PDB file of C-alpha atoms in Angstrom:
ATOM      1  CA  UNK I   9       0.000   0.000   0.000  1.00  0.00           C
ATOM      2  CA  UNK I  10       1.379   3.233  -1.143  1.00  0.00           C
ATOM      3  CA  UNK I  11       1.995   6.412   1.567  1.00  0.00           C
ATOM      4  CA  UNK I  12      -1.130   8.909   1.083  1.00  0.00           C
ATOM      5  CA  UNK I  13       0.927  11.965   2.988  1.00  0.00           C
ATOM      6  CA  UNK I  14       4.885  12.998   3.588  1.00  0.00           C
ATOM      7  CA  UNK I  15       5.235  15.180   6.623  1.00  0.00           C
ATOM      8  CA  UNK I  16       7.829  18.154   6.257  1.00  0.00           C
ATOM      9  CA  UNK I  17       8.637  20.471   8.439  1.00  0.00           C
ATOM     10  CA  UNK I  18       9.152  24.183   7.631  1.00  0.00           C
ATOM     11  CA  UNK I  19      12.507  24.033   6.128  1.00  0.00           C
ATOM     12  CA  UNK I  20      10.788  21.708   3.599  1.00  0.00           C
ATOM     13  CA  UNK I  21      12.885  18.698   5.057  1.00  0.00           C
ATOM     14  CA  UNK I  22      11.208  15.324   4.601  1.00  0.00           C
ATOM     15  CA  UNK I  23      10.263  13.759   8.958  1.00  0.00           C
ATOM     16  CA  UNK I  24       8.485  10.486   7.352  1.00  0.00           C
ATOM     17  CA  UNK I  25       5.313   9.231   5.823  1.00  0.00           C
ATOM     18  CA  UNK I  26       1.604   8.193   7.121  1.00  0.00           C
ATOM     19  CA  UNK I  27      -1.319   6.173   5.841  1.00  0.00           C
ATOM     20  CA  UNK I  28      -3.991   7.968   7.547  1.00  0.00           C
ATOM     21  CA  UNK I  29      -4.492  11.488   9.156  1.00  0.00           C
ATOM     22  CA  UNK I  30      -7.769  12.438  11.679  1.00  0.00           C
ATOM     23  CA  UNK I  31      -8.515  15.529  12.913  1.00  0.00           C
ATOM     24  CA  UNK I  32     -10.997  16.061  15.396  1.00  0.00           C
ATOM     25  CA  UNK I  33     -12.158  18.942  18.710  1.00  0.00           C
ATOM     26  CA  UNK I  34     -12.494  17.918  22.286  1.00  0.00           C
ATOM     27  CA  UNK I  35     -14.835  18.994  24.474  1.00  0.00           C
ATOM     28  CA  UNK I  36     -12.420  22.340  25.233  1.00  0.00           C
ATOM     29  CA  UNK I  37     -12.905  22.808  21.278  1.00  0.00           C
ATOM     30  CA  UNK I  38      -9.103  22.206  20.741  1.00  0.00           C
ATOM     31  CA  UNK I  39      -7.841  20.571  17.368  1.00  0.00           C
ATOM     32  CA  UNK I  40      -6.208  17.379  17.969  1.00  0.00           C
ATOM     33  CA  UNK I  41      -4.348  15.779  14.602  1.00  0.00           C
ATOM     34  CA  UNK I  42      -3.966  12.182  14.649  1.00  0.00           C
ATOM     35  CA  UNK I  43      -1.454  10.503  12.525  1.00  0.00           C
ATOM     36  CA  UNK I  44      -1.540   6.891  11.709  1.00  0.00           C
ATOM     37  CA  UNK I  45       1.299   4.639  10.646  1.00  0.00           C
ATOM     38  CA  UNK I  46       4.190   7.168  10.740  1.00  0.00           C
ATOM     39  CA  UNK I  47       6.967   5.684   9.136  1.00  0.00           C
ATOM     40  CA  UNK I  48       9.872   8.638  10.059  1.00  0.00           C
ATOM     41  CA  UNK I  49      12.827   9.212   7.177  1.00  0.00           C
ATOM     42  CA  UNK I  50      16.127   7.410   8.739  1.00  0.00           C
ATOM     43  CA  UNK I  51      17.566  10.633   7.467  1.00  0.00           C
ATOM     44  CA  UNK I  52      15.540  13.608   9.824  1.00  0.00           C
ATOM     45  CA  UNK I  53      16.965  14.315  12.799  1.00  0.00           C
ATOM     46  CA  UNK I  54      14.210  14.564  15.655  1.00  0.00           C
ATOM     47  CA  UNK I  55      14.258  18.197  17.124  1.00  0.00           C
ATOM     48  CA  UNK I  56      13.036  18.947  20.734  1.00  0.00           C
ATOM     49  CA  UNK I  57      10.693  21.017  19.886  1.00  0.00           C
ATOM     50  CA  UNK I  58       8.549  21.150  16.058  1.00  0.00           C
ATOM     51  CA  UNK I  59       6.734  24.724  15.854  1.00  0.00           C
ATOM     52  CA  UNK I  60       4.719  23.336  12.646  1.00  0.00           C
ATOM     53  CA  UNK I  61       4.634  20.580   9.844  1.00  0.00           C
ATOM     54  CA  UNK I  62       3.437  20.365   6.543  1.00  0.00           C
ATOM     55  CA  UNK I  63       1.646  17.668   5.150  1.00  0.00           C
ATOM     56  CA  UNK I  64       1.991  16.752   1.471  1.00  0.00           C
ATOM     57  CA  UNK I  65      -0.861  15.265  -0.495  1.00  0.00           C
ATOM     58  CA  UNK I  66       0.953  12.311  -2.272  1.00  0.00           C
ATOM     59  CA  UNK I  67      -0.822  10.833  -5.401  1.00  0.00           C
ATOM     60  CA  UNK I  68      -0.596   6.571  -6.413  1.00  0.00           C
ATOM     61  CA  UNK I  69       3.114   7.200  -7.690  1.00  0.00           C
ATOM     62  CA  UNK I  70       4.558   9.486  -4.773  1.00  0.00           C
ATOM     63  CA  UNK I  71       4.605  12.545  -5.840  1.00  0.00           C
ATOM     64  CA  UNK I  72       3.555  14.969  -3.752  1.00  0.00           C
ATOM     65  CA  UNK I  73       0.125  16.929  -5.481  1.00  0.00           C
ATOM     66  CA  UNK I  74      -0.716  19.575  -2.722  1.00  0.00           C
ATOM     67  CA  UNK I  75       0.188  21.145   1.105  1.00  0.00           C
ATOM     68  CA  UNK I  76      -1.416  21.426   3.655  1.00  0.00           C
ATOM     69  CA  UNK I  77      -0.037  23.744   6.989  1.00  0.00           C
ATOM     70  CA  UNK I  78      -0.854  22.748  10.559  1.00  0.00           C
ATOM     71  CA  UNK I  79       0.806  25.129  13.309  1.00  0.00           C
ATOM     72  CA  UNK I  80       1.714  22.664  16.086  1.00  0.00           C
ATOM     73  CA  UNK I  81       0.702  23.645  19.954  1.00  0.00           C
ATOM     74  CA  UNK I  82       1.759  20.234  21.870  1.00  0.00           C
ATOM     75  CA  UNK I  83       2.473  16.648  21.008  1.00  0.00           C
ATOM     76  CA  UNK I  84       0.256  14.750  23.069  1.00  0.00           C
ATOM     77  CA  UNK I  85       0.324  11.696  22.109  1.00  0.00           C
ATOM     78  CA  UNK I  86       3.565   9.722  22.698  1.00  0.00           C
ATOM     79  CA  UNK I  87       3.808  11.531  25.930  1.00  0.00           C
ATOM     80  CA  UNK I  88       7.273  12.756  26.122  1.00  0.00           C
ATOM     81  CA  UNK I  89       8.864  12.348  22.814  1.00  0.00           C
ATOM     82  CA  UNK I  90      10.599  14.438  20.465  1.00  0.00           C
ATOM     83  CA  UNK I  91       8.565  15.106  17.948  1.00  0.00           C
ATOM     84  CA  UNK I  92       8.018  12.342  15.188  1.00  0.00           C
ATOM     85  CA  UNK I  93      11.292  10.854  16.916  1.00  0.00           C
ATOM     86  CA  UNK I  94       9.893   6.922  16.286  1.00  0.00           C
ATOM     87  CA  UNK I  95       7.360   5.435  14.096  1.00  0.00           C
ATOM     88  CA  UNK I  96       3.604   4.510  15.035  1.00  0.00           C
ATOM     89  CA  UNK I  97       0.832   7.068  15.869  1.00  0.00           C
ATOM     90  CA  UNK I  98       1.243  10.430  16.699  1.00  0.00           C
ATOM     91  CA  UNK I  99      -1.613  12.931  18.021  1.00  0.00           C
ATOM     92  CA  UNK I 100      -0.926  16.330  18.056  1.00  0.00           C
ATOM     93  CA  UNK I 101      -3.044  19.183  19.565  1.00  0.00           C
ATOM     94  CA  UNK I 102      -2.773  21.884  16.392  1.00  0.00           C
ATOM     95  CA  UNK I 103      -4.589  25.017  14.824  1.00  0.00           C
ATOM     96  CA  UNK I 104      -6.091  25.299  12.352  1.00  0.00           C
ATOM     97  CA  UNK I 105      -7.189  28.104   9.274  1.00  0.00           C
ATOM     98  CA  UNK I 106     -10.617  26.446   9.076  1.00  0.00           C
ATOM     99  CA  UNK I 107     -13.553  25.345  10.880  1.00  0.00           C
ATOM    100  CA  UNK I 108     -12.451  21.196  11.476  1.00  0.00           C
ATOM    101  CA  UNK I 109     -15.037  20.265   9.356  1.00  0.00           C
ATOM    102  CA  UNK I 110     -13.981  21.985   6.571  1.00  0.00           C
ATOM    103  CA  UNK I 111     -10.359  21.126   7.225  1.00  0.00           C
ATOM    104  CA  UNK I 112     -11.815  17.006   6.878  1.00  0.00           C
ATOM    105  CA  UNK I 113     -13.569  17.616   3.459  1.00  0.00           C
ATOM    106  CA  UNK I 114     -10.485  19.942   2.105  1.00  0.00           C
ATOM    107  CA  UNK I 115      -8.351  16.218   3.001  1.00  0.00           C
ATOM    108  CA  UNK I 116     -11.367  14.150   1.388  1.00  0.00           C
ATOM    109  CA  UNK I 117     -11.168  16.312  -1.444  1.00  0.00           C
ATOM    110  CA  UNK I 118      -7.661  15.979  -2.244  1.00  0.00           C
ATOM    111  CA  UNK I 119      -8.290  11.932  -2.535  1.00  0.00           C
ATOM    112  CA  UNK I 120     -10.057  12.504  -6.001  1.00  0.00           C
ATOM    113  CA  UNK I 121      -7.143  13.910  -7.390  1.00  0.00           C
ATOM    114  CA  UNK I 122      -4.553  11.198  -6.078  1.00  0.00           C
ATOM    115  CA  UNK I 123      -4.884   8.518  -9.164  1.00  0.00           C
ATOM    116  CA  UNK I 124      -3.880  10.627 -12.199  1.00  0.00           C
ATOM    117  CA  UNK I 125      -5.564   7.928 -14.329  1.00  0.00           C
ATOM    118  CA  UNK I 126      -8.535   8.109 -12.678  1.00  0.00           C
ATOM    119  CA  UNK I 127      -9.197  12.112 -12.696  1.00  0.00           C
ATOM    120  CA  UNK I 128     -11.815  13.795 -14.759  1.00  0.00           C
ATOM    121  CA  UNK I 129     -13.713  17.021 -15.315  1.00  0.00           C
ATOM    122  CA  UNK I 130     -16.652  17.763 -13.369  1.00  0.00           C
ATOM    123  CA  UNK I 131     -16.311  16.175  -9.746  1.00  0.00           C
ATOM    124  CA  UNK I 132     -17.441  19.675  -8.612  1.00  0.00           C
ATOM    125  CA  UNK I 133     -20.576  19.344 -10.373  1.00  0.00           C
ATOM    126  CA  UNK I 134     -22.799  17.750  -7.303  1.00  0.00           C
ATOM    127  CA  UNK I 135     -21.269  19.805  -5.281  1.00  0.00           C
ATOM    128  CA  UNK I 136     -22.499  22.450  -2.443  1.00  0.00           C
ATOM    129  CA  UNK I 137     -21.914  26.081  -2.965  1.00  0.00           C
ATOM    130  CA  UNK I 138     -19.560  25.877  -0.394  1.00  0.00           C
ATOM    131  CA  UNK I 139     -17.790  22.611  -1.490  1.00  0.00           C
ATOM    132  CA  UNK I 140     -17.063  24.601  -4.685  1.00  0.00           C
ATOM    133  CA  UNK I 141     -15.532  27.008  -2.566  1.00  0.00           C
ATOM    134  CA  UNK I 142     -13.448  24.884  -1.049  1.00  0.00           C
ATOM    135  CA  UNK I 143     -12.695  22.738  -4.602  1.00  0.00           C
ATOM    136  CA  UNK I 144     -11.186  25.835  -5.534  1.00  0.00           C
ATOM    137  CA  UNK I 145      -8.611  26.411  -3.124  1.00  0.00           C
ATOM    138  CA  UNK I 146      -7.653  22.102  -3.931  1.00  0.00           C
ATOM    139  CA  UNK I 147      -7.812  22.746  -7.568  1.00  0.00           C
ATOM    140  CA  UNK I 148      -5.133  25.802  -7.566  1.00  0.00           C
ATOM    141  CA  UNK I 149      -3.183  24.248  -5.209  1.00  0.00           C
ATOM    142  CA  UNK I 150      -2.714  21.245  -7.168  1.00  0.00           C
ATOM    143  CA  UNK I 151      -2.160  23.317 -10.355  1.00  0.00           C
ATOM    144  CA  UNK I 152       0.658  25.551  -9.185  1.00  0.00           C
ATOM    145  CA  UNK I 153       2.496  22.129  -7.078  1.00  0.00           C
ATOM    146  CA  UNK I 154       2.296  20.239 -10.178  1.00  0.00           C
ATOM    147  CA  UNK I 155       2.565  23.045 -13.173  1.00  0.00           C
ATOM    148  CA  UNK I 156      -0.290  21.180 -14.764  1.00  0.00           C
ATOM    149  CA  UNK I 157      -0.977  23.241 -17.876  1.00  0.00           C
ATOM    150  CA  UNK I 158      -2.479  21.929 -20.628  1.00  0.00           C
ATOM    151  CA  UNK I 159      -1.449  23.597 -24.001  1.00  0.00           C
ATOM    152  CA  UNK I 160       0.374  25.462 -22.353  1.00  0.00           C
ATOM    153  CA  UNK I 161       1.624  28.846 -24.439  1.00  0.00           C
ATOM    154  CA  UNK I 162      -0.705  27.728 -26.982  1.00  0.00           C
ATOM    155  CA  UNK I 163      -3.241  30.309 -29.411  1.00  0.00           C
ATOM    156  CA  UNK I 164      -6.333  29.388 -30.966  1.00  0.00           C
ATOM    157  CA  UNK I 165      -7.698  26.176 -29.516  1.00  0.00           C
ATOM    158  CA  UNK I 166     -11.797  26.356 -28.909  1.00  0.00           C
ATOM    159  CA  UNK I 167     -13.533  25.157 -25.713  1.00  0.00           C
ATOM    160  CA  UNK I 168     -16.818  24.682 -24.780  1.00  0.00           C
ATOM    161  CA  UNK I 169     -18.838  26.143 -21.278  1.00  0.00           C
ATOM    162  CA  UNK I 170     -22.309  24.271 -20.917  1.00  0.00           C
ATOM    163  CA  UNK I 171     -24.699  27.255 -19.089  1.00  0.00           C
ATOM    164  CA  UNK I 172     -26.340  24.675 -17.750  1.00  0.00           C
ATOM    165  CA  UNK I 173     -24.290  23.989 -15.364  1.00  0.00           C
ATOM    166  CA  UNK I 174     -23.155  27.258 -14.442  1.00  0.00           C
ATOM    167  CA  UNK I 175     -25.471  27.736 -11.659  1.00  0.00           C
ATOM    168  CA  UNK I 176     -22.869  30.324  -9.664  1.00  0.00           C
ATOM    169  CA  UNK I 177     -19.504  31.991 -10.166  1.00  0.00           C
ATOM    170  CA  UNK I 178     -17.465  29.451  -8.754  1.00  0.00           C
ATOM    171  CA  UNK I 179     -18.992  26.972 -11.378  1.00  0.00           C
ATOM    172  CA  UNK I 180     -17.788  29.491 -14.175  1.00  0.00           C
ATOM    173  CA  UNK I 181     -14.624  29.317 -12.630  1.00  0.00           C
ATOM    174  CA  UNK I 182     -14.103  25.587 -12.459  1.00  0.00           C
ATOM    175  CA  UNK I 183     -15.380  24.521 -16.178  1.00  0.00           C
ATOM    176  CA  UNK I 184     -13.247  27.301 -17.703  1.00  0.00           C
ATOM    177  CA  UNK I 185     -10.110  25.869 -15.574  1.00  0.00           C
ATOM    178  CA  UNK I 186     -11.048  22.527 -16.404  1.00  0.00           C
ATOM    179  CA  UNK I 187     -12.041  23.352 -20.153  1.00  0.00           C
ATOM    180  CA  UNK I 188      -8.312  24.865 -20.750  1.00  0.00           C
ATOM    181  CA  UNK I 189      -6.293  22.647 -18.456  1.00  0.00           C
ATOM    182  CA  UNK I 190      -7.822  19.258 -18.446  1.00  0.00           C
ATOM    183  CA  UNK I 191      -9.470  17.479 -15.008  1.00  0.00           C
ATOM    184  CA  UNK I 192      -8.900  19.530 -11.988  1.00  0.00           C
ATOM    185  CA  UNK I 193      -7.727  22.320 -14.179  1.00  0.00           C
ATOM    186  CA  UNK I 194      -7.167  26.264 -13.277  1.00  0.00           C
ATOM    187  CA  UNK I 195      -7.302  29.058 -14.729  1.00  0.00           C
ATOM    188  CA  UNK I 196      -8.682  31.308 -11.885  1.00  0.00           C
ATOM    189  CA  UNK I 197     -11.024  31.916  -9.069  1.00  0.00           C
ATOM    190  CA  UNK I 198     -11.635  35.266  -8.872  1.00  0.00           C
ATOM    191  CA  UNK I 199     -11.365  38.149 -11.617  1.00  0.00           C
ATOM    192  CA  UNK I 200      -8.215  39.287 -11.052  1.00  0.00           C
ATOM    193  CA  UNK I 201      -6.402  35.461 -10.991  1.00  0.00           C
ATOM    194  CA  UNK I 202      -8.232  34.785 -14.135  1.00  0.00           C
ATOM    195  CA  UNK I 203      -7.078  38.461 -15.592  1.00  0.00           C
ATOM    196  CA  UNK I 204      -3.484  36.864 -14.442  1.00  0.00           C
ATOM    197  CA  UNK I 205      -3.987  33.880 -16.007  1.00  0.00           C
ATOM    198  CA  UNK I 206      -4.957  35.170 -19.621  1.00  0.00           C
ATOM    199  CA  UNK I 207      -1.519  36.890 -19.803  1.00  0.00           C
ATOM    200  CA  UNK I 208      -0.188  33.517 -19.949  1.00  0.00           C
ATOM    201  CA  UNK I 209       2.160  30.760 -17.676  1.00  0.00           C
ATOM    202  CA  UNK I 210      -1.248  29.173 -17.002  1.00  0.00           C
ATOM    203  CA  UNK I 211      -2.198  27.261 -20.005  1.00  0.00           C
ATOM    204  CA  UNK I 212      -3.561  28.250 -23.346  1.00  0.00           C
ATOM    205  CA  UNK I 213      -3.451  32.019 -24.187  1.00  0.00           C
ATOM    206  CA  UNK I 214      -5.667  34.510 -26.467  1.00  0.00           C
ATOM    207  CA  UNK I 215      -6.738  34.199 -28.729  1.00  0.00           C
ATOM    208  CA  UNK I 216      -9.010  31.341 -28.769  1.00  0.00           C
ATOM    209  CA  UNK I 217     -12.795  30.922 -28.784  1.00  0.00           C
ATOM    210  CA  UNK I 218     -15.308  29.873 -26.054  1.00  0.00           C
ATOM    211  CA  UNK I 219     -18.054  28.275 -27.232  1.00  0.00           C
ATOM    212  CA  UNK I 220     -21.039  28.965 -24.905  1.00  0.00           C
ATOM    213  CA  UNK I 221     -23.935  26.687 -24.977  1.00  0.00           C
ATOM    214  CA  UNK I 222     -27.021  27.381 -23.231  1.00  0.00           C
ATOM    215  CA  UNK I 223     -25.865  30.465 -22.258  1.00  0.00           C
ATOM    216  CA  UNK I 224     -29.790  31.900 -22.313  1.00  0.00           C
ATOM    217  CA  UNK I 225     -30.721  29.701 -19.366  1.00  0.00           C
ATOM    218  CA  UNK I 226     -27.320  30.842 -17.302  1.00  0.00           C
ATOM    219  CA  UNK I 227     -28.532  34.416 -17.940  1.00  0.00           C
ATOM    220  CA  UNK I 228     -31.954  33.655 -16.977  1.00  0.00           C
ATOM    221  CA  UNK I 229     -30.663  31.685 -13.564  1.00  0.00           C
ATOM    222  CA  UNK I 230     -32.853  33.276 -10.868  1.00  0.00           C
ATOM    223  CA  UNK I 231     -29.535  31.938  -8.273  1.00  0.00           C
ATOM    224  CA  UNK I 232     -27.407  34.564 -10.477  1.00  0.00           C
ATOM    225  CA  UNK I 233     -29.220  36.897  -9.500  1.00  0.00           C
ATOM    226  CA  UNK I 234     -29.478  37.303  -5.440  1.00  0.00           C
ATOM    227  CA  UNK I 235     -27.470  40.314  -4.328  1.00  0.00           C
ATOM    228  CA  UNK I 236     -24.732  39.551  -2.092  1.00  0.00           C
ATOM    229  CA  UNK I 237     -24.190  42.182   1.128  1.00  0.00           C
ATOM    230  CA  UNK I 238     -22.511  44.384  -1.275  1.00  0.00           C
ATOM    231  CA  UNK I 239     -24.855  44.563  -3.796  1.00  0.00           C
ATOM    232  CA  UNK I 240     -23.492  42.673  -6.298  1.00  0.00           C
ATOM    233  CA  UNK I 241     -24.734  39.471  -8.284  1.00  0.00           C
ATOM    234  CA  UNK I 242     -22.660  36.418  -9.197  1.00  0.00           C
ATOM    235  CA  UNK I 243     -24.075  37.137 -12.703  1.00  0.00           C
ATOM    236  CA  UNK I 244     -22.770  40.428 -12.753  1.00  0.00           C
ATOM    237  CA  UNK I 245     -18.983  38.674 -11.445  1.00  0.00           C
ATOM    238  CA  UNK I 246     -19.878  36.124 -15.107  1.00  0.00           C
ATOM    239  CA  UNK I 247     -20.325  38.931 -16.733  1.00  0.00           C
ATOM    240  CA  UNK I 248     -17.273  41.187 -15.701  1.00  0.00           C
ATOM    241  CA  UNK I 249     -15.403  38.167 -16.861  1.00  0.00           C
ATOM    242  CA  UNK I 250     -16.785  37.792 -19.975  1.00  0.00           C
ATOM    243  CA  UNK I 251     -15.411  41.137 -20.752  1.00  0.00           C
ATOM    244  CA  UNK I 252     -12.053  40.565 -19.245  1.00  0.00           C
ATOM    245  CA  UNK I 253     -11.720  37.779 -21.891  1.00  0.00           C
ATOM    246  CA  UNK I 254     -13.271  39.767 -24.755  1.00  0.00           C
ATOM    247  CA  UNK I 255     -10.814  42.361 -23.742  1.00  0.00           C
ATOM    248  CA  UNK I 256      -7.790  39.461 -24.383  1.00  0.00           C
ATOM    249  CA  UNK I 257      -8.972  38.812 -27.650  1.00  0.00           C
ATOM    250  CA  UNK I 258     -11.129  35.409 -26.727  1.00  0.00           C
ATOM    251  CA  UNK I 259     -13.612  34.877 -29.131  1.00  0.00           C
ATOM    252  CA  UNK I 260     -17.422  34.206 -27.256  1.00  0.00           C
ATOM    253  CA  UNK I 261     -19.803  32.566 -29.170  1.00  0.00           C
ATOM    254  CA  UNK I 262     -23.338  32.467 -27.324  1.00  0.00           C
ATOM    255  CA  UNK I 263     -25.561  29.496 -28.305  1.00  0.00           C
TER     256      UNK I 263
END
């Protein structure tokens, strides 16, 4: 069975390998991480004291796909050790940036990318609103560890966005990524990233042409059109951006 994570510390040195990671509160509403099946490198030396790790997404061949930071309070859990100083399970009272929960499906996400022959477009599809948000943050992550660009540098290829399924701006987001850069693909999440993106380094680069189907029904969404605190619509966001790539000299055709 191949390692799913590699733990580094904050120099970026390698401290071993696990099978299986858990994080959970107590009742006090502290983070505990538990770590399953360390296997430490015979090359790290074991310091007193570890301030924070870093634990890297590895896909089927080893590679390592993606990060993720935890800030370390107190080992707990072998009472007394040096951190990651021996192999077995480790639990580790830690903070995190996110609620736990989300923490646990950012981890479950990152699974669906780990078997490069078994990724492919539209995972995000069945997903919450706030899944998508959080698919997001996996999908550029992955992207900028790996370089993953398809066609990368190149002009004139055509894509196709289905309106269908563009039910809110992070949707948008994800099939252009994926429609440019393959399964899991980026190409921004917000205007400005995706303004970044079309000057190239990310993939394919204007011109080329978007062909939009449906595109009637994504304008007609009634979800497009809530107001958001400040006033603003996701179809208005879909619609800044559909300038910002007329601007670059991409080619819209509406269907």
């Amino acid at each position: 069975m191949s390692d799913k994570y590699a733990i580094y510390n904050w120099d970026e040195e390698n401290i071993g390998y696990c099978q299986k990671v858990w994080l959970e509160n107590d009742e006090s509403s502290r983070q505990h991480l538990k770590i399953y099946e360390f296997r430490k490198n015979p090359e790290y030396t074991p310091v007193p004291k570890l301030d924070r790790i870093n634990l890297g997404i590895l896909d089927t061949y080893g590679s390592v796909i993606g990060y993720y930071d935890f800030p370390i309070k107190r080992v707990l859990q072998p009472e007394g050790a040096a951190s990651f100083a021996e192999n077995g399970d480790w639990e580790l009272l830690v903070h995190t940036y996110e609620q736990v929960s989300r923490t646990r499906r950012i981890l479950e996400m990152w699974d669906l990318l780990r078997d490069p022959d078994l990724r492919q477009t539209g995972l995000w599809v069945d997903f919450t609103l706030e899944e998508r948000k959080i698919w997001q943050t996996v999908v550029r992550t992955y992207a900028l560890q790996t370089n993953s660009w398809r066609n990368q540098g190149l002009e004139g290829i055509t894509i196709h966005l289905d309106g269908r399924l563009i039910t809110d701006q992070y949707a948008f987001f994800l099939m252009l990524g994926e429609q440019l850069n393959g399964p899991a693909g980026y190409y921004g999440s917000s205007l400005d990233a995706m303004d970044d993106c079309l000057c190239g380094d990310f993939g394919p680069v204007p011109p080329f042409t978007v062909i939009w189907s449906h595109y009637q029904y994504m304008e007609n969404n009634q979800l497009l059109q809530r107001q958001n605190q400040n006033g603003y619509t996701m179809l208005k966001v879909i619609q800044t951006a559909i300038s910002i790539l007329d601007n670059h000299g991409v080619t819209i055709i509406r269907q």
